[in-house]
Each structure stands twice: as structure tokens, then as C-alpha cells.
């Protein structure tokens, strides 16, 4: 494996190489490559998002985050169908992520929920046909981030331009990387494979319905940062209940641990470098191969931003409440939904 190829490995792949190292020299080499990868990734992400902030305004820095996320994922991940149709779908996804979160924010919570259901239905049904590729962690997360950091007026006009640029970049990279691959299935096959009795379709329906309902309830209860509850719910909804139980536990424990660590750093570090705690969290995520540790370090970035608006106590309270509510509601929703569907299937038999 070349140096470049090793740089392309994810955290689990890099750590697997470290475990398999037979000599100290080999282990030190793989560790060095791993550290280089983390440093390059953090530097590139910081530079990329900064460029978007400069071009389209600080309030649209989240656009840089969403575009970067899509670029990094879809340069390797596919949608399971012909490249040309997948590219057009990606363009459509960007339109949905640009328009629908903004319209939902301008509507009442209930009307916004209905709009979110329609938007997520397109993203999930056509973009997340293979649950184990975790495209929902890209498309769903991107949608919720843009929903949570909505803008209006001139800033929204700049967001339109930024997302258009992001769509062009993502589609170009995706088509270039996948054009020589052969796919036997097409868009029609995705539609025909929709089967309410399959675990995949049930999982998709849970994502489509549960996440918007969580957002709606949080907003009706006047809870700020409703997207946190939505993201928490989205991240734990998986096709198999055993996996979902695992994620719910790790999300709650990891979130609480992250809050505690952030609070300690907040009091130990000078206020002039509070903003860099989020970067520290990004580095931690880079070193984390397991979901529980990722939940810990993801908390840093979220709290670093929220603490500026709500203060430390308010941000910490919101983070814990929103995450616990999101994952517990998602688990209860899916348990009831799967029970109802199993009962319906037995009745048909």
C-alpha cells in the first residue's frame, strides 16, 4: 500500500493497520501517516470552510461545511444506480437542501413538519437506498444543518449562490470518480424496490417521519436548537433494533461525557481561545473510529458555537435535553412502528 493509498483509509482502516503492525518501525510509520492524514484533513476543512465564509459571509459558513461533507463522501460513495442518473439526483438533492429548510423555517411548526417529511422522503428514498453506506449521515445531516442555521434576505441570496457552486463541485467530482463504473440498476429500479415489508423500507420510513416530528415537537415546546434533537434522532435510527439500542446508549453517554469535558476546558482555558475548542473536537473525531467517541467530540463544536449565544449553562442544558429527547423519542417511535408493521404483516398472513 502506497503512502497516498494509506492516506485514503478511514479511521478504522488506519487503526487496523496499526494493530497489525509486526515491528515498532512499521507501527511508527503507520502512526506517522495517520497523524499526517488528520493534520491535512483538519487544515483542508478549515481552509475550505473559511473560503466559503469569505465568499458568502460568515452566516453562510455552514454552507461550506455541507458542501465539504458532500464532496468528501460522494467522491467515494455512490447511490447504487447509473452514474448519469445519480449525478442528476445529487443536483436535485442540493436544490432540496437549499430551498426546503428555508421554506420550513418560514412556516408554522406543523406545516414545516409536512414540508420536511416531503423533502426528507426524496433524500432518503433516492439517496440512501443502501443503509450501510450511511448516506443519510451526509444528506440528512446537511439538510438539518441548513435548517438549523437558516438565513434571510441578502444572506439567503448568497446562500443560493454558495449552494449552486457546491452542487456543481459535488456533481463534477462524483461524475468524474464514478463514470467508469458499471451499474445495472437505474432510478426505476429504486422505485420498484420500495417494499413496506422490507427492513430497508421500514428504516427509510422511520427516518422520513421521525426526524421531522422530533423537530416539530421541539419547536412547539419553544426549545432553541431544535436541529440538535433532529440530528440525534437521525443518527440513531438504524435498520436493526440491536444496532439502534447500541447507538442510543452511546449517544446519551457520549453526549454527557462531551458536555463534561467541554465544561472543564471552558473553565481551564482562557476565553480568547474558546473558539478553538471546536477545532479540538474536530481533531478528536478524526482519531475516533467508534460512534461513542465521535459523539463525545462532536459535542465540542456544537457547544463552542452555542455558548456564544446562550452562555455555558444554557448551551449545556440545551445540548443534553435535545439529545436525550431526540434519541429516546426515536427509539420509542421505531419500536412502536416496527411493532405495528409486524402486527400488520401477521394479519395479512
Coordinates of C-alpha atoms in Angstrom, one line a residue:
X1 CA 0.0 0.0 0.0
X2 CA 1.4 3.4 -1.0
X3 CA 1.6 6.5 1.2
X4 CA -1.3 8.1 -0.8
X5 CA -3.4 5.0 -0.6
X6 CA -2.9 4.8 3.2
X7 CA -4.0 8.4 3.5
X8 CA -7.3 7.5 1.9
X9 CA -8.2 5.0 4.7
X10 CA -10.8 5.9 7.3
X11 CA -10.1 5.8 11.0
X12 CA -11.0 2.2 11.4
X13 CA -8.7 1.2 8.4
X14 CA -5.8 3.2 9.8
X15 CA -6.2 1.7 13.3
X16 CA -6.5 -1.7 11.8
X17 CA -3.1 -1.2 10.2
X18 CA -1.6 -0.1 13.5
X19 CA -2.9 -3.2 15.2
X20 CA -1.5 -5.5 12.5
X21 CA 2.0 -3.9 12.6
X22 CA 4.6 -6.5 13.4
X23 CA 7.5 -4.3 14.3
X24 CA 8.0 -1.0 16.1
X25 CA 9.3 0.6 12.9
X26 CA 6.2 -0.4 11.0
X27 CA 3.9 0.8 13.8
X28 CA 5.7 4.2 13.9
X29 CA 5.3 4.6 10.1
X30 CA 1.6 3.9 10.2
X31 CA 1.2 6.2 13.1
X32 CA 3.0 9.0 11.3
X33 CA 0.8 8.5 8.2
X34 CA -2.2 8.6 10.4
X35 CA -1.2 11.8 12.0
X36 CA -0.4 13.4 8.7
X37 CA -3.8 12.4 7.4
X38 CA -5.5 14.0 10.4
X39 CA -3.5 17.2 10.1
X40 CA -4.1 17.5 6.4
X41 CA -7.8 16.8 6.8
X42 CA -8.2 19.4 9.5
X43 CA -6.2 22.0 7.6
X44 CA -8.1 21.4 4.4
X45 CA -11.5 21.5 6.1
X46 CA -10.6 24.8 7.9
X47 CA -9.3 26.3 4.7
X48 CA -12.4 25.2 2.7
X49 CA -15.0 26.4 5.1
X50 CA -13.0 29.7 5.5
X51 CA -13.1 30.3 1.8
X52 CA -16.9 29.9 1.8
X53 CA -17.2 32.2 4.7
X54 CA -15.2 34.9 2.9
X55 CA -17.1 34.5 -0.4
X56 CA -20.6 34.2 1.0
X57 CA -20.5 35.7 4.5
X58 CA -19.8 34.2 8.0
X59 CA -23.5 33.4 8.4
X60 CA -23.1 31.0 5.4
X61 CA -20.1 29.2 6.7
X62 CA -22.4 26.3 7.3
X63 CA -22.8 26.0 3.5
X64 CA -19.1 25.3 3.3
X65 CA -19.5 22.6 5.9
X66 CA -22.3 20.9 4.0
X67 CA -20.6 21.2 0.6
X68 CA -17.3 19.8 2.1
X69 CA -19.2 16.9 3.7
X70 CA -20.8 16.0 0.4
X71 CA -17.6 16.3 -1.5
X72 CA -15.7 14.1 0.9
X73 CA -18.4 11.4 1.0
X74 CA -19.6 11.3 -2.6
X75 CA -16.2 11.2 -4.1
X76 CA -16.2 7.5 -3.0
X77 CA -19.9 6.7 -2.1
X78 CA -22.5 6.1 -4.8
X79 CA -26.3 6.0 -5.0
X80 CA -26.4 2.4 -6.3
X81 CA -27.7 3.4 -9.8
X82 CA -26.3 4.6 -13.1
X83 CA -23.8 7.4 -12.8
X84 CA -25.7 9.9 -15.0
X85 CA -29.0 9.4 -13.1
X86 CA -27.1 9.6 -9.8
X87 CA -25.5 12.9 -10.8
X88 CA -28.9 14.4 -11.6
X89 CA -30.2 13.2 -8.3
X90 CA -27.3 14.9 -6.5
X91 CA -28.2 18.1 -8.2
X92 CA -31.8 17.7 -7.1
X93 CA -30.7 17.0 -3.5
X94 CA -28.8 20.3 -3.4
X95 CA -31.9 22.1 -4.6
X96 CA -34.0 20.5 -1.9
X97 CA -31.4 21.3 0.8
X98 CA -31.3 24.9 -0.4
X99 CA -35.0 25.6 -0.7
X100 CA -36.9 23.3 1.7
X101 CA -35.2 24.1 5.0
X102 CA -35.7 27.8 4.4
X103 CA -39.4 27.4 3.5
X104 CA -39.9 25.1 6.5
X105 CA -38.4 27.8 8.8
X106 CA -40.8 30.4 7.3
X107 CA -43.8 28.2 8.1
X108 CA -45.6 27.1 11.2
X109 CA -44.1 24.1 13.0
X110 CA -46.8 21.7 11.7
X111 CA -46.6 23.0 8.1
X112 CA -42.9 22.9 8.3
X113 CA -43.0 19.3 9.5
X114 CA -45.0 18.3 6.5
X115 CA -42.6 20.1 4.2
X116 CA -39.6 18.4 5.9
X117 CA -41.3 15.0 5.5
X118 CA -41.6 15.5 1.8
X119 CA -38.1 16.8 1.4
X120 CA -36.5 14.0 3.5
X121 CA -38.6 11.4 1.6
X122 CA -36.8 12.4 -1.6
X123 CA -33.4 12.5 0.1
X124 CA -33.8 9.2 1.9
X125 CA -35.7 7.1 -0.7
X126 CA -33.4 8.0 -3.6
X127 CA -30.1 8.9 -1.9
X128 CA -30.0 6.3 0.9
X129 CA -31.0 3.1 -0.7
X130 CA -28.1 1.2 0.9
X131 CA -28.3 2.0 4.7
X132 CA -24.9 0.7 5.3
X133 CA -23.2 3.3 3.2
X134 CA -24.6 5.9 5.7
X135 CA -25.5 8.4 3.0
X136 CA -28.2 9.6 5.4
X137 CA -25.4 10.9 7.6
X138 CA -24.5 13.2 4.8
X139 CA -27.8 14.2 3.2
X140 CA -29.9 14.2 6.3
X141 CA -27.2 16.0 8.3
X142 CA -26.7 18.5 5.6
X143 CA -30.4 19.2 5.4
X144 CA -30.7 19.6 9.2
X145 CA -27.6 21.9 9.5
X146 CA -29.1 24.2 6.8
X147 CA -32.4 24.1 8.6
X148 CA -30.8 25.0 12.0
X149 CA -28.7 27.8 10.6
X150 CA -31.3 29.4 8.3
X151 CA -30.8 32.9 7.0
X152 CA -32.9 35.5 5.2
X153 CA -32.6 38.5 2.9
X154 CA -29.2 39.2 1.3
X155 CA -27.6 36.3 3.2
X156 CA -30.1 33.8 1.7
X157 CA -29.3 35.1 -1.8
X158 CA -25.7 34.5 -1.1
X159 CA -26.6 31.0 0.2
X160 CA -28.3 30.3 -3.1
X161 CA -25.1 31.1 -4.9
X162 CA -22.9 29.1 -2.5
X163 CA -25.1 26.0 -2.7
X164 CA -25.2 26.3 -6.5
X165 CA -21.4 26.3 -6.5
X166 CA -21.4 23.4 -4.1
X167 CA -23.7 21.4 -6.3
X168 CA -21.5 22.0 -9.3
X169 CA -18.4 20.9 -7.5
X170 CA -20.0 17.8 -5.9
X171 CA -21.6 16.7 -9.2
X172 CA -18.4 17.2 -11.1
X173 CA -16.3 15.2 -8.6
X174 CA -18.9 12.5 -8.3
X175 CA -19.3 12.0 -12.1
X176 CA -15.5 12.0 -12.6
X177 CA -14.9 9.4 -10.0
X178 CA -17.8 7.1 -10.9
X179 CA -18.2 7.5 -14.7
X180 CA -16.3 4.3 -15.5
X181 CA -18.2 2.1 -13.0
X182 CA -20.9 -0.2 -14.3
X183 CA -24.3 -0.1 -12.6
X184 CA -27.1 -2.5 -13.6
X185 CA -29.8 -0.7 -11.7
X186 CA -31.5 2.6 -12.5
X187 CA -33.9 5.1 -10.9
X188 CA -36.9 2.9 -11.9
X189 CA -35.4 0.0 -10.0
X190 CA -35.2 2.1 -6.8
X191 CA -38.9 2.9 -7.1
X192 CA -39.8 -0.8 -7.8
X193 CA -37.8 -2.0 -4.8
X194 CA -39.8 0.1 -2.4
X195 CA -41.4 -2.6 -0.2
X196 CA -43.1 -1.8 3.0
X197 CA -42.4 -5.3 4.4
X198 CA -38.6 -5.0 3.9
X199 CA -36.3 -3.8 6.8
X200 CA -34.7 -1.2 4.5
X201 CA -38.0 0.5 3.6
X202 CA -39.2 0.4 7.2
X203 CA -35.9 2.0 8.2
X204 CA -36.4 4.7 5.5
X205 CA -39.9 5.4 6.6
X206 CA -38.8 5.8 10.2
X207 CA -36.1 8.3 9.1
X208 CA -38.6 10.2 6.9
X209 CA -41.3 10.5 9.6
X210 CA -39.5 10.5 12.9
X211 CA -36.9 13.3 12.3
X212 CA -39.5 15.9 11.2
X213 CA -41.8 15.0 14.1
X214 CA -38.9 15.5 16.5
X215 CA -38.2 18.9 15.1
X216 CA -41.8 19.9 15.2
X217 CA -42.2 18.8 18.9
X218 CA -39.1 20.7 19.9
X219 CA -40.3 23.8 18.2
X220 CA -43.8 23.6 19.6
X221 CA -42.1 23.4 23.0
X222 CA -40.1 26.5 22.1
X223 CA -36.8 24.7 22.5
X224 CA -33.9 26.5 20.8
X225 CA -31.5 24.5 18.6
X226 CA -34.3 22.0 17.5
X227 CA -31.9 20.7 14.9
X228 CA -29.8 19.1 17.7
X229 CA -32.8 16.8 18.5
X230 CA -33.3 16.1 14.9
X231 CA -29.7 15.2 14.3
X232 CA -29.6 13.0 17.4
X233 CA -32.7 11.1 16.2
X234 CA -31.4 10.7 12.7
X235 CA -28.1 9.3 13.9
X236 CA -29.5 6.5 16.0
X237 CA -32.2 5.3 13.5
X238 CA -30.8 2.1 12.0
X239 CA -32.4 -0.9 10.2
X240 CA -31.8 -3.3 13.1
X241 CA -33.0 -2.7 16.7
X242 CA -29.9 -4.2 18.3
X243 CA -27.8 -1.6 16.5
X244 CA -30.2 1.2 17.4
X245 CA -30.1 0.3 21.1
X246 CA -26.3 0.4 21.0
X247 CA -26.3 3.9 19.4
X248 CA -28.9 5.3 21.8
X249 CA -26.8 4.3 24.7
X250 CA -23.6 5.6 23.2
X251 CA -25.2 8.8 22.1
X252 CA -26.5 9.6 25.5
X253 CA -23.3 8.6 27.4
X254 CA -21.1 10.2 24.8
X255 CA -23.0 13.5 24.8
X256 CA -22.9 13.7 28.6
X257 CA -19.2 12.9 28.6
X258 CA -18.6 15.5 25.9
X259 CA -20.5 18.2 27.9
X260 CA -18.4 17.4 31.0
X261 CA -15.2 17.6 29.1
X262 CA -16.2 20.8 27.3
X263 CA -17.2 22.4 30.7
X264 CA -13.8 21.5 32.2
X265 CA -11.9 23.0 29.2
X266 CA -14.2 26.1 29.3
X267 CA -13.1 26.9 32.9
X268 CA -9.4 25.9 32.4
X269 CA -8.7 27.7 29.1
X270 CA -8.6 31.5 28.6
X271 CA -11.7 33.0 26.9
X272 CA -9.6 34.1 24.0
X273 CA -9.3 30.5 22.7
X274 CA -12.8 29.2 23.4
X275 CA -13.4 29.1 19.6
X276 CA -10.6 26.6 19.2
X277 CA -12.3 24.1 21.4
X278 CA -14.4 23.2 18.4
X279 CA -11.3 22.5 16.3
X280 CA -10.0 20.3 19.1
X281 CA -13.3 18.4 18.9
X282 CA -12.7 18.0 15.1
X283 CA -9.3 16.5 15.8
X284 CA -10.8 14.2 18.3
X285 CA -13.4 13.0 15.8
X286 CA -10.6 12.4 13.4
X287 CA -9.0 10.0 15.9
X288 CA -12.3 8.3 16.7
X289 CA -13.3 5.1 14.9
X290 CA -16.2 4.3 17.3
X291 CA -19.6 6.1 17.4
X292 CA -19.4 6.7 21.2
X293 CA -16.2 8.7 21.0
X294 CA -17.4 10.5 17.9
X295 CA -20.5 11.6 20.0
X296 CA -18.1 12.9 22.7
X297 CA -16.0 15.1 20.4
X298 CA -18.9 16.2 18.2
X299 CA -20.3 17.9 21.3
X300 CA -17.3 20.3 21.4
X301 CA -18.0 22.1 18.2
X302 CA -21.8 22.4 18.9
X303 CA -21.2 23.8 22.3
X304 CA -18.4 26.2 21.2
X305 CA -21.0 27.9 18.9
X306 CA -24.0 27.7 21.2
X307 CA -22.1 29.0 24.2
X308 CA -21.6 32.4 22.5
X309 CA -25.4 32.8 22.2
X310 CA -26.8 31.1 25.3
X311 CA -23.9 31.1 27.7
X312 CA -22.3 28.0 29.0
X313 CA -25.1 26.9 31.3
X314 CA -27.8 27.4 28.7
X315 CA -25.8 25.7 25.9
X316 CA -25.0 22.7 28.1
X317 CA -28.6 22.3 29.2
X318 CA -29.9 22.6 25.7
X319 CA -27.4 20.1 24.4
X320 CA -28.3 17.4 27.0
X321 CA -32.0 17.9 26.8
X322 CA -32.2 18.0 23.0
X323 CA -30.0 14.9 22.5
X324 CA -31.7 12.8 25.2
X325 CA -35.1 13.8 23.8
X326 CA -34.1 13.1 20.2
X327 CA -32.7 9.6 20.8
X328 CA -35.4 8.5 23.3
X329 CA -38.2 9.7 21.0
X330 CA -36.6 8.0 18.0
X331 CA -36.2 4.7 19.9
X332 CA -39.8 4.8 21.1
X333 CA -41.1 5.8 17.6
X334 CA -39.2 3.0 15.9
X335 CA -40.3 0.3 18.5
X336 CA -43.9 1.3 18.0
X337 CA -43.6 1.5 14.2
X338 CA -41.9 -1.9 13.9
X339 CA -44.4 -3.5 16.3
X340 CA -47.3 -2.1 14.3
X341 CA -45.8 -3.3 11.0
X342 CA -45.1 -6.8 12.4
X343 CA -48.7 -7.0 13.6
X344 CA -49.9 -5.9 10.2
X345 CA -47.8 -8.5 8.5
X346 CA -49.1 -11.3 10.7
X347 CA -52.7 -10.1 10.0
X348 CA -52.0 -10.4 6.2
X349 CA -50.7 -13.9 6.6

